[in-house]
Tab-separated table of C-alpha atoms and ligand atoms in Angstrom:
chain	number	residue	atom	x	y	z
V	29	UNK	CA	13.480	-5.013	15.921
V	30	UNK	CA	9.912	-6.300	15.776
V	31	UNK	CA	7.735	-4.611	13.095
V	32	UNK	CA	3.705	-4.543	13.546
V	33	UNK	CA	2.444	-3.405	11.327
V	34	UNK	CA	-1.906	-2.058	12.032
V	35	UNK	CA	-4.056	0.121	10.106
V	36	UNK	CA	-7.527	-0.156	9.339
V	37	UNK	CA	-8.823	-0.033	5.152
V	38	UNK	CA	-12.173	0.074	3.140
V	39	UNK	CA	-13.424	-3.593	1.791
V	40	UNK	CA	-11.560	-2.445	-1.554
V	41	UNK	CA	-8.600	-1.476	0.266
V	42	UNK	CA	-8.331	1.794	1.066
V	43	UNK	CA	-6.556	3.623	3.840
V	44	UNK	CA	-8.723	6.974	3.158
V	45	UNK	CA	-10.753	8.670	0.365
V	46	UNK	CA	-9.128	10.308	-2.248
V	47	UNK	CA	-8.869	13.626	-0.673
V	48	UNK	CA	-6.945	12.224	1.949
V	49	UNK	CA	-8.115	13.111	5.037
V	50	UNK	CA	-8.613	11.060	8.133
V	51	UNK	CA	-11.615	9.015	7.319
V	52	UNK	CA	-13.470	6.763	10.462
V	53	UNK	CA	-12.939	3.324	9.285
V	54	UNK	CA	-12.617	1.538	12.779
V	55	UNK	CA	-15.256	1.635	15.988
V	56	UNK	CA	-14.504	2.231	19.246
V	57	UNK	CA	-13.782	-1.629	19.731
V	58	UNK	CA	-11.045	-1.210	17.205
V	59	UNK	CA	-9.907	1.501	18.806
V	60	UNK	CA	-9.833	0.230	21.511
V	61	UNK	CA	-7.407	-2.834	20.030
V	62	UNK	CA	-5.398	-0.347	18.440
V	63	UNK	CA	-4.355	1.063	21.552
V	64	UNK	CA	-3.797	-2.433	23.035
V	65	UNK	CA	-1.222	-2.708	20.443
V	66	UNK	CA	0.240	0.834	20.800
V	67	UNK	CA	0.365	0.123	24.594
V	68	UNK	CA	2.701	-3.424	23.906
V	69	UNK	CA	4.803	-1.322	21.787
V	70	UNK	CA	7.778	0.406	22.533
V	71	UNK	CA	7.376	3.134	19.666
V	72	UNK	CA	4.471	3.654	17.152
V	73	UNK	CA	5.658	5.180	13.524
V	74	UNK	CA	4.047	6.986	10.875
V	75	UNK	CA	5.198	8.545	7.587
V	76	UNK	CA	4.893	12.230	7.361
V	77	UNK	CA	1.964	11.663	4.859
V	78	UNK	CA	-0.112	10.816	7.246
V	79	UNK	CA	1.290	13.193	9.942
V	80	UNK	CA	0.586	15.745	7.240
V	81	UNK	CA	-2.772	14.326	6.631
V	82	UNK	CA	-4.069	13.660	9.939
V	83	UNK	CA	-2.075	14.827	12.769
V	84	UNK	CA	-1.966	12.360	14.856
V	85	UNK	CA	-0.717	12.543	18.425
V	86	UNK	CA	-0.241	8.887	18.582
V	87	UNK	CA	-0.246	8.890	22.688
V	88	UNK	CA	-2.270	6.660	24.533
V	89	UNK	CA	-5.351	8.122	26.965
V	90	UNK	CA	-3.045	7.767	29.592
V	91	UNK	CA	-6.101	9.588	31.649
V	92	UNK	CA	-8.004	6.123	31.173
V	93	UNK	CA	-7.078	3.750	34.502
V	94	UNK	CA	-8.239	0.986	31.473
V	95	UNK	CA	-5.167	1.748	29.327
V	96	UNK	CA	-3.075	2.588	32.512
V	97	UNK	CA	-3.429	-1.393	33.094
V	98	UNK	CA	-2.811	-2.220	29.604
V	99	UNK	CA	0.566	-0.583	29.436
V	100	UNK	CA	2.179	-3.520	31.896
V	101	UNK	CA	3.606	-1.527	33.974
V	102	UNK	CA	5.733	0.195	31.032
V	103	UNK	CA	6.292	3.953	32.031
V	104	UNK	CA	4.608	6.661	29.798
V	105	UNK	CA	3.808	6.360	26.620
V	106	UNK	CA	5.640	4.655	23.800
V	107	UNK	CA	7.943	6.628	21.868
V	108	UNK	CA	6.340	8.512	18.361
V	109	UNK	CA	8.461	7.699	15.062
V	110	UNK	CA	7.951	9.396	11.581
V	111	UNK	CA	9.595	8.749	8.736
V	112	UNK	CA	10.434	11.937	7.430
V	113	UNK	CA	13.041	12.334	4.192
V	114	UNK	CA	12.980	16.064	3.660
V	115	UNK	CA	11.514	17.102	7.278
V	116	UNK	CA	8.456	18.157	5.909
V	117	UNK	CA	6.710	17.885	9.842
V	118	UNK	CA	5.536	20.832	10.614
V	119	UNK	CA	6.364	22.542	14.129
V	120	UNK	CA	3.388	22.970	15.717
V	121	UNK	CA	2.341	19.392	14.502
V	122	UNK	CA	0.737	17.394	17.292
V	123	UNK	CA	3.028	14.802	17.023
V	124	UNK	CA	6.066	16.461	18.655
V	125	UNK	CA	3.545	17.493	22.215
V	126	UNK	CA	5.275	16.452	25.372
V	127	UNK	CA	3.424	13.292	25.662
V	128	UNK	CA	6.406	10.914	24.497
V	129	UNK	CA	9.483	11.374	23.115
V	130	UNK	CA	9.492	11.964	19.011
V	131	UNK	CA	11.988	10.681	16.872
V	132	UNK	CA	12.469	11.868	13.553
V	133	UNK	CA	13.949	9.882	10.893
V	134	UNK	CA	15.163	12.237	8.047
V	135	UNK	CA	17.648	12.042	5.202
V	136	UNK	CA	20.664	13.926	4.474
V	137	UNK	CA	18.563	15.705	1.926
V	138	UNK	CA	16.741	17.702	5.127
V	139	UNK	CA	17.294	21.587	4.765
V	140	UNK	CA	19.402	22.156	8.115
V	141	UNK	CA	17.092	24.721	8.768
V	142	UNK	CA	13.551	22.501	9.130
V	143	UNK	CA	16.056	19.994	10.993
V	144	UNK	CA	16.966	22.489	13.638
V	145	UNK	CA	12.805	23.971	13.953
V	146	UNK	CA	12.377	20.073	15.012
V	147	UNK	CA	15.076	19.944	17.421
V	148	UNK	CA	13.802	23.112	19.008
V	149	UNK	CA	10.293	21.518	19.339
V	150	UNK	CA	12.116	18.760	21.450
V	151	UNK	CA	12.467	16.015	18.437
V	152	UNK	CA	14.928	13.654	18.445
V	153	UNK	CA	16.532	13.957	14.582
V	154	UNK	CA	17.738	10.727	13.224
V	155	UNK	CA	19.920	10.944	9.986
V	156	UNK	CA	19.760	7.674	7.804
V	157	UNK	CA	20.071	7.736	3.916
V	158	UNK	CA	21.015	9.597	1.460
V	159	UNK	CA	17.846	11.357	-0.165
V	160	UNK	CA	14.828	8.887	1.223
V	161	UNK	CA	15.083	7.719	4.750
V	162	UNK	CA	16.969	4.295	5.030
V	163	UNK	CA	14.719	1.873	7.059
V	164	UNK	CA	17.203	-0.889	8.296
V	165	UNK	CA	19.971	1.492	9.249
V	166	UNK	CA	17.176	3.868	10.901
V	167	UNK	CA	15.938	0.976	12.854
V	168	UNK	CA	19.629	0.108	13.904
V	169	UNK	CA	19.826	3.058	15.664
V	170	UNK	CA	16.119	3.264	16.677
V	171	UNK	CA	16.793	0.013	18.501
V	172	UNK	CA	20.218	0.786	19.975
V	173	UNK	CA	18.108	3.859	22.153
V	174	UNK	CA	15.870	0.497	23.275
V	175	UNK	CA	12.998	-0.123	20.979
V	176	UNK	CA	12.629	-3.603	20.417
V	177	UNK	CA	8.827	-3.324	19.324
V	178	UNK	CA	7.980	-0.498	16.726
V	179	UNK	CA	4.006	-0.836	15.429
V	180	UNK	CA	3.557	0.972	12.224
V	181	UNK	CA	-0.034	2.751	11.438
V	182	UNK	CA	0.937	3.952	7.783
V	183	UNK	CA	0.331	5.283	5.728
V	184	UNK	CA	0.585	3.347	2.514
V	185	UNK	CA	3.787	4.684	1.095
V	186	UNK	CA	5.642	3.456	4.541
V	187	UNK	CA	3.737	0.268	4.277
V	188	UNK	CA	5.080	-0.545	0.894
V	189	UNK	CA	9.159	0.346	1.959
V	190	UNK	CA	9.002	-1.734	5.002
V	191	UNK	CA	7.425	-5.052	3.257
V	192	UNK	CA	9.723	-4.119	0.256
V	193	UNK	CA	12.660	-4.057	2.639
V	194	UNK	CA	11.407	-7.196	4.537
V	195	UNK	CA	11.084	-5.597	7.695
V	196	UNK	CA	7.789	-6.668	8.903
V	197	UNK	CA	7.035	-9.257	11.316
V	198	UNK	CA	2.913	-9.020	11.737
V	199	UNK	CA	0.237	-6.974	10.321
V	200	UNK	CA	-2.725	-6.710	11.538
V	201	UNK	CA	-5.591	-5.052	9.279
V	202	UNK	CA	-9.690	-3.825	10.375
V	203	UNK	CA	-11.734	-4.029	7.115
V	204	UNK	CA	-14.581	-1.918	7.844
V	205	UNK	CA	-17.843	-2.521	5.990
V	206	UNK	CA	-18.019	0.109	3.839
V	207	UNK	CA	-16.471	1.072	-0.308
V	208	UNK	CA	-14.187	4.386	-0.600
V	209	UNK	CA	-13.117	3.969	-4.449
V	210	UNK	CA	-11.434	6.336	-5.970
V	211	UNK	CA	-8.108	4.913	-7.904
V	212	UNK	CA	-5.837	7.594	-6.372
V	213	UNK	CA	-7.252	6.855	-2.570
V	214	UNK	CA	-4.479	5.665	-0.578
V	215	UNK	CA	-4.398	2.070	-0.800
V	216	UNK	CA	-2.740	-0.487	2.508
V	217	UNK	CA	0.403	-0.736	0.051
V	218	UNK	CA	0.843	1.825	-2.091
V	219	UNK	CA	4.972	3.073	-3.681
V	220	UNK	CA	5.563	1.248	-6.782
V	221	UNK	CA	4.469	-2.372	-6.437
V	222	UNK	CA	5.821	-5.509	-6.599
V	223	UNK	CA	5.355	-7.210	-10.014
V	224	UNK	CA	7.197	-10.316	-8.952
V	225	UNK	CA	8.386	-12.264	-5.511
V	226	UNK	CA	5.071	-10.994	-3.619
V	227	UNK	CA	5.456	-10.955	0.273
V	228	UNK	CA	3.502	-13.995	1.507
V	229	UNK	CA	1.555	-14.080	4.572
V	230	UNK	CA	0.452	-16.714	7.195
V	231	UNK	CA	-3.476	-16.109	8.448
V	232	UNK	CA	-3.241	-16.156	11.996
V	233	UNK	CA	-6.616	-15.148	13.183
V	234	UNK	CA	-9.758	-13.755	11.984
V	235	UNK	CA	-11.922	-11.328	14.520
V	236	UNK	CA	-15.321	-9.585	14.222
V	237	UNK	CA	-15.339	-6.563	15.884
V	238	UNK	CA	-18.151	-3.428	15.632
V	239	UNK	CA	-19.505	-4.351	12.083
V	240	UNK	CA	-16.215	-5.259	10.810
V	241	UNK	CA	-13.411	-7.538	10.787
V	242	UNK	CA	-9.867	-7.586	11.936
V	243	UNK	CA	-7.214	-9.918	10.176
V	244	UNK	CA	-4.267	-10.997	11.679
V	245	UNK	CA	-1.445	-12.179	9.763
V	246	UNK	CA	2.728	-13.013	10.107
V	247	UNK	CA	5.069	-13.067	7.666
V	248	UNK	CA	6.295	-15.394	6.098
Z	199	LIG	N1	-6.751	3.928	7.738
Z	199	LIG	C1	-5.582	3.845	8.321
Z	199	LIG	O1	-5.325	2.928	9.104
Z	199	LIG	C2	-4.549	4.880	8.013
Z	199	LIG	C3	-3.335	4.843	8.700
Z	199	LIG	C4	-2.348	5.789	8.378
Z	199	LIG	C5	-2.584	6.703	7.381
Z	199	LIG	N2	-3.769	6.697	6.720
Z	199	LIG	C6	-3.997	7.624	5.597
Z	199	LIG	O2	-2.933	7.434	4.670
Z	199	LIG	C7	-2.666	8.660	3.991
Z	199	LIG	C8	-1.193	8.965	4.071
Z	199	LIG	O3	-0.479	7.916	3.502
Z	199	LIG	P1	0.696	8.194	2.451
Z	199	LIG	O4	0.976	6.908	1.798
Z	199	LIG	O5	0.347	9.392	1.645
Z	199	LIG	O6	1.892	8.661	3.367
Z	199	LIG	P2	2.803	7.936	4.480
Z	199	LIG	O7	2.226	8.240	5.810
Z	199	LIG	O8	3.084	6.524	4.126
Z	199	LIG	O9	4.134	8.799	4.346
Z	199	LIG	C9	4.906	8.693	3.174
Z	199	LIG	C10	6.062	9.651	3.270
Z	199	LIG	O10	7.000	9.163	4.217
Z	199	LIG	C11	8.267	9.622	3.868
Z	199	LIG	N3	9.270	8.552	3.833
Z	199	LIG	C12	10.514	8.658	4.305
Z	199	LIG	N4	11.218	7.565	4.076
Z	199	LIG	C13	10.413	6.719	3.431
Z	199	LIG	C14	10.609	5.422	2.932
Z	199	LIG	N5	11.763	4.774	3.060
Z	199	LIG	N6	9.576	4.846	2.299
Z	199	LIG	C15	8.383	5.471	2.184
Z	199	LIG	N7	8.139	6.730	2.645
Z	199	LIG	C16	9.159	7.333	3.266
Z	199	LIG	C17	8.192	10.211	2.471
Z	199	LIG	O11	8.228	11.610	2.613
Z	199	LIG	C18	6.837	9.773	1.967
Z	199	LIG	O12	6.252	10.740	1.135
Z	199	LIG	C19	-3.529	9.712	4.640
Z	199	LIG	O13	-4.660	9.923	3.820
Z	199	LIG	C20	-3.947	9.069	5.965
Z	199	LIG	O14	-5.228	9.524	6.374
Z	199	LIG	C21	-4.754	5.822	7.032
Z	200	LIG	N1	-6.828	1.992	13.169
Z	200	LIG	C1	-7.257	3.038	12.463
Z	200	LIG	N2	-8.547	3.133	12.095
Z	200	LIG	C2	-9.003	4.183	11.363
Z	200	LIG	O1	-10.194	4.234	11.034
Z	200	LIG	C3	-8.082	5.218	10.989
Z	200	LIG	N3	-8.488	6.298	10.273
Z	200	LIG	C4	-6.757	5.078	11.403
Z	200	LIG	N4	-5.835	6.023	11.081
Z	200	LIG	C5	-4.494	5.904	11.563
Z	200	LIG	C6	-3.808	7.216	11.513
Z	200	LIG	O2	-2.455	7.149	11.839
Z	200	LIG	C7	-4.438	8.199	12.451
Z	200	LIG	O3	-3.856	9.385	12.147
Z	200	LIG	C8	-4.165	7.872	13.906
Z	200	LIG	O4	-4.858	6.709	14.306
Z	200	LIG	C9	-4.661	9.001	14.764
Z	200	LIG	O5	-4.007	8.884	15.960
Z	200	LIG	P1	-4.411	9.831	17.193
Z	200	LIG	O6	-5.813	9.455	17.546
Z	200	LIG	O7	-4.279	11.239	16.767
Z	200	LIG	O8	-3.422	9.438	18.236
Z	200	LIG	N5	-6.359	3.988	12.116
């Protein structure tokens, strides 16, 4: 599977303000690139941090004859992914609307109870790992129901797992012109860290867009 990851951050890093809720860090020409990217993807994934944070719908404005044309003649919208040990997603969340299918990667650790409120809602329950959600062997099967393209919008915990478990191909990151602070804000890369063998990057492009920039990166 091919992993982009996107998400947008402060100057000094930050995915949100310490209080963690959804904070405007990208214009509308951002968003408008983000949902380029969700329309080239096959499945856009969040952790349920964020879906707990913000939630997101993650659909495209398939209303919009502009994003119509962007989605190349793909059907629908892409699928919604969150990773999701315990099934902490809540019910009503926006996330599991009838927009696109929702799959929901969970542990074995999930109460059977919040599993089956999911499935009732339509989800699509995916059961990887023991007590935290196993990312290769839940892509496995993500890609054996034919998603060859996942883009990842965070939050910072997922971030961390995927680079720590070498599963991402690009990321793409706004830096919007402003300072959050705050040392427990949500960082790009938060989890524990890596104190040694650092995931390199290549610098593919550099992009101004509204009064920020968007950097482009594989890796390596
Ligand atoms: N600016 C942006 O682009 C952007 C994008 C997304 C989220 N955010 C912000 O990020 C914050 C949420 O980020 P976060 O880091 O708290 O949560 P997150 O979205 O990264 O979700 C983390 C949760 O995912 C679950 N999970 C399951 N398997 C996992 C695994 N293998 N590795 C890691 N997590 C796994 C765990 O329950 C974990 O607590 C919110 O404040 C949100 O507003 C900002
Ligand atoms: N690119 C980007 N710039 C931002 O300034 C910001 N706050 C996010 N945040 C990503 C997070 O995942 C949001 O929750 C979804 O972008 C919301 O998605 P919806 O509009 O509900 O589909 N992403």
């Amino acid at each position: 599977m091919h992993v982009v990851v996107n998400a947008a951050t402060s100057v000094d890093g930050k995915l949100a303000s310490r209080r963690r809720t959804q904070l405007k860090i990208s214009g509308p020409e951002d968003f408008d690139r983000v949902d380029r990217v969700r329309a080239a993807a096959d499945g856009v994934m969040v952790g349920v941090g964020t879906v707990l944070a913000d939630d997101p719908r993650l659909a495209l404005d398939v209303e919009d004859r502009r994003v119509e044309r962007l989605k190349n003649g793909r059907p629908g919208n892409p699928a919604r992914v969150v990773a999701d040990s315990t099934a902490r997603t809540p019910p009503d969340a926006r996330i599991l609307d009838d927009a696109a299918t929702t799959y929901l990667l969970v542990s074995e650790a999930a109460p059977e109870e919040r599993v089956e409120a999911l499935r009732e809602r339509g989800g699509v329950v995916v059961v990887a790992g023991d007590d935290r959600v196993d990312l290769p062997g839940a892509f496995e099967r993500l890609e054996s129901r034919g998603l060859d393209r996942l883009m990842v919008e965070g939050g910072g915990e997922l971030i961390f797992s995927l680079f720590e478990a070498d599963l991402v191909d690009e990321l793409s990151v706004y830096v919007g012109s402003m300072v959050v602070g705050g040392r427990d804000a949500p960082t790009l890369a938060d989890g524990e860290g890596f104190v040694e063998a650092f995931p390199r990057l290549t610098l593919e492009a550099v992009d101004r867009l509204d009064d920020g920039v968007v950097l482009s990166y594989t890796v390596e």
